[in-house]
Amino acid sequence: MALILGIETSCDETAAAIVENGQTVLGSAVASQIARHAPYGGVIPELAAREHLTAIEHVTKAAIRESGKSIKDIDAIAVTNGPGLIPALLVGLNFAKGLSMSYDIPLIGVNHFLAHIYGTFIDSATLPFEDESLYPMLALVVSGGHTALVLISKDGSARMVGGTVDDAAGEAFDKAAKLLNLGYPGGPVIEKAGAKGNAAKYHFPRSFTGTTGKAVDVQNRFNFSFSGVKTSLLYHCKKAGGPDEVKDQELYDTIASYQEAIVDVLCTKTFDAAKHFNAASLVLCGGVACNSPLRQRFEATAPQNMRTFVAQKKYCTDNASMVAGLAWHSLENAEKEDLSKGLLLDAYARLPEITRIPFNFKKA
Ligand code: KG4
Ligand code: ZN
């Protein structure tokens, strides 16, 4: 049995969790900074860092308290050290280093993007990814920072087969909400307003080429682009006399149709890629995976011969359970020397090339 304390501060959520054997969440706490960033319509990195600093000790204590364990019971500390906002990441990383030194507990750095994929399997009775018949597995990661398709083989090797050439899907929701003065973050308000509208009322453009202005080629086929649909929304509003003139039912129909265009592109591209790569199973995760129309369409229209795994809503947006869960596999696979290097970890902003998913594919 191994207990891991996870710490997450890559963006605007301060989170900590205690997870047993990569699977069972014993305690979890998340402090959201949404109210602090809302006036700016987006996350301000330095402000995020200051907020993390204020919240992190309290959040960590709350997660430990909920678990009924003590810091002395912890076998390893896992901390997100990238990709993310550097000032924000540094708060979690340095706090984790301090704990690691004080209590002499090994420290493991976790890739936030891969943790989102792992979050799909957290808190389930079994860890289904140990089943070889699920591979190749294709994961759609849709968050505020990323929109990507990751193909995972049964030996754990992985590669990105599609990414965004401009905005992430979450940004397309956030920026639309900003344009329409609906507040931040955009995803939840867009979903709420869209539920009252007719998604077939307007046809917003779908980008299926994968690269702006060029013909589809194999290499770009599964890339995403959401800047065009955003511009189209802007012109739609201008035609109506400006964003403030789009209101009531007209606003709901506009939002529902805009959301529909994004969901359509995400599902169509994912299922095309799944067929192309002969995927045996599909994963949907990341903050945008909270979106109900996306979840419903993904589950209802995925190719029937493929198993679908959709992350629970509470593990879609940023949380530390996914971080602690994924780190358990690194702990299982680690040599003693690997674990002594935790204090040398650095924060990084951009997603490195994906070559492996560090899941422990053998039964624990
Ligand atoms: O995974 P996440 O919490 O943070 C990143 O790693 O980026 O994702 C945040 C993103 C935001 O863009 C937010 O608008 C979006 O997830 N989001 C949603 C919904 N809830 C959150 N997008 C669409 N529908 C939702 N219900
Ligand atoms: Zn995230």
Short mmCIF file of C-alpha atoms and ligand atoms in Angstrom, two decimals, residues 8 10-11 13 83 112-113 116 141-146 286-287 316-319 322, ligand 2:
data_model
loop_
_atom_site.label_atom_id
_atom_site.label_comp_id
_atom_site.label_asym_id
_atom_site.label_seq_id
_atom_site.Cartn_x
_atom_site.Cartn_y
_atom_site.Cartn_z
CA GLU A 8 -1.36 21.13 -7.88
CA SER A 10 -0.32 25.04 -12.36
CA CYS A 11 -3.07 27.59 -13.07
CA GLU A 13 -6.73 26.19 -8.64
CA PRO A 83 3.26 22.57 -18.09
CA HIS A 112 -0.13 18.08 -15.60
CA PHE A 113 -1.27 17.15 -19.11
CA HIS A 116 -5.51 14.90 -16.86
CA VAL A 141 -7.47 16.11 -23.68
CA VAL A 142 -9.53 19.31 -23.76
CA SER A 143 -8.69 22.03 -21.26
CA GLY A 144 -8.03 25.75 -21.06
CA GLY A 145 -4.44 25.19 -22.14
CA HIS A 146 -4.61 22.16 -24.42
CA GLY A 286 -9.67 17.94 -19.15
CA GLY A 287 -11.76 20.90 -17.96
CA CYS A 316 -12.03 17.00 -15.30
CA THR A 317 -11.05 20.45 -14.01
CA ASP A 318 -7.76 20.89 -12.20
CA ASN A 319 -7.38 18.77 -9.07
CA MET A 322 -5.02 13.04 -10.71
ZN ZN B 2 -5.59 21.36 -16.28
#
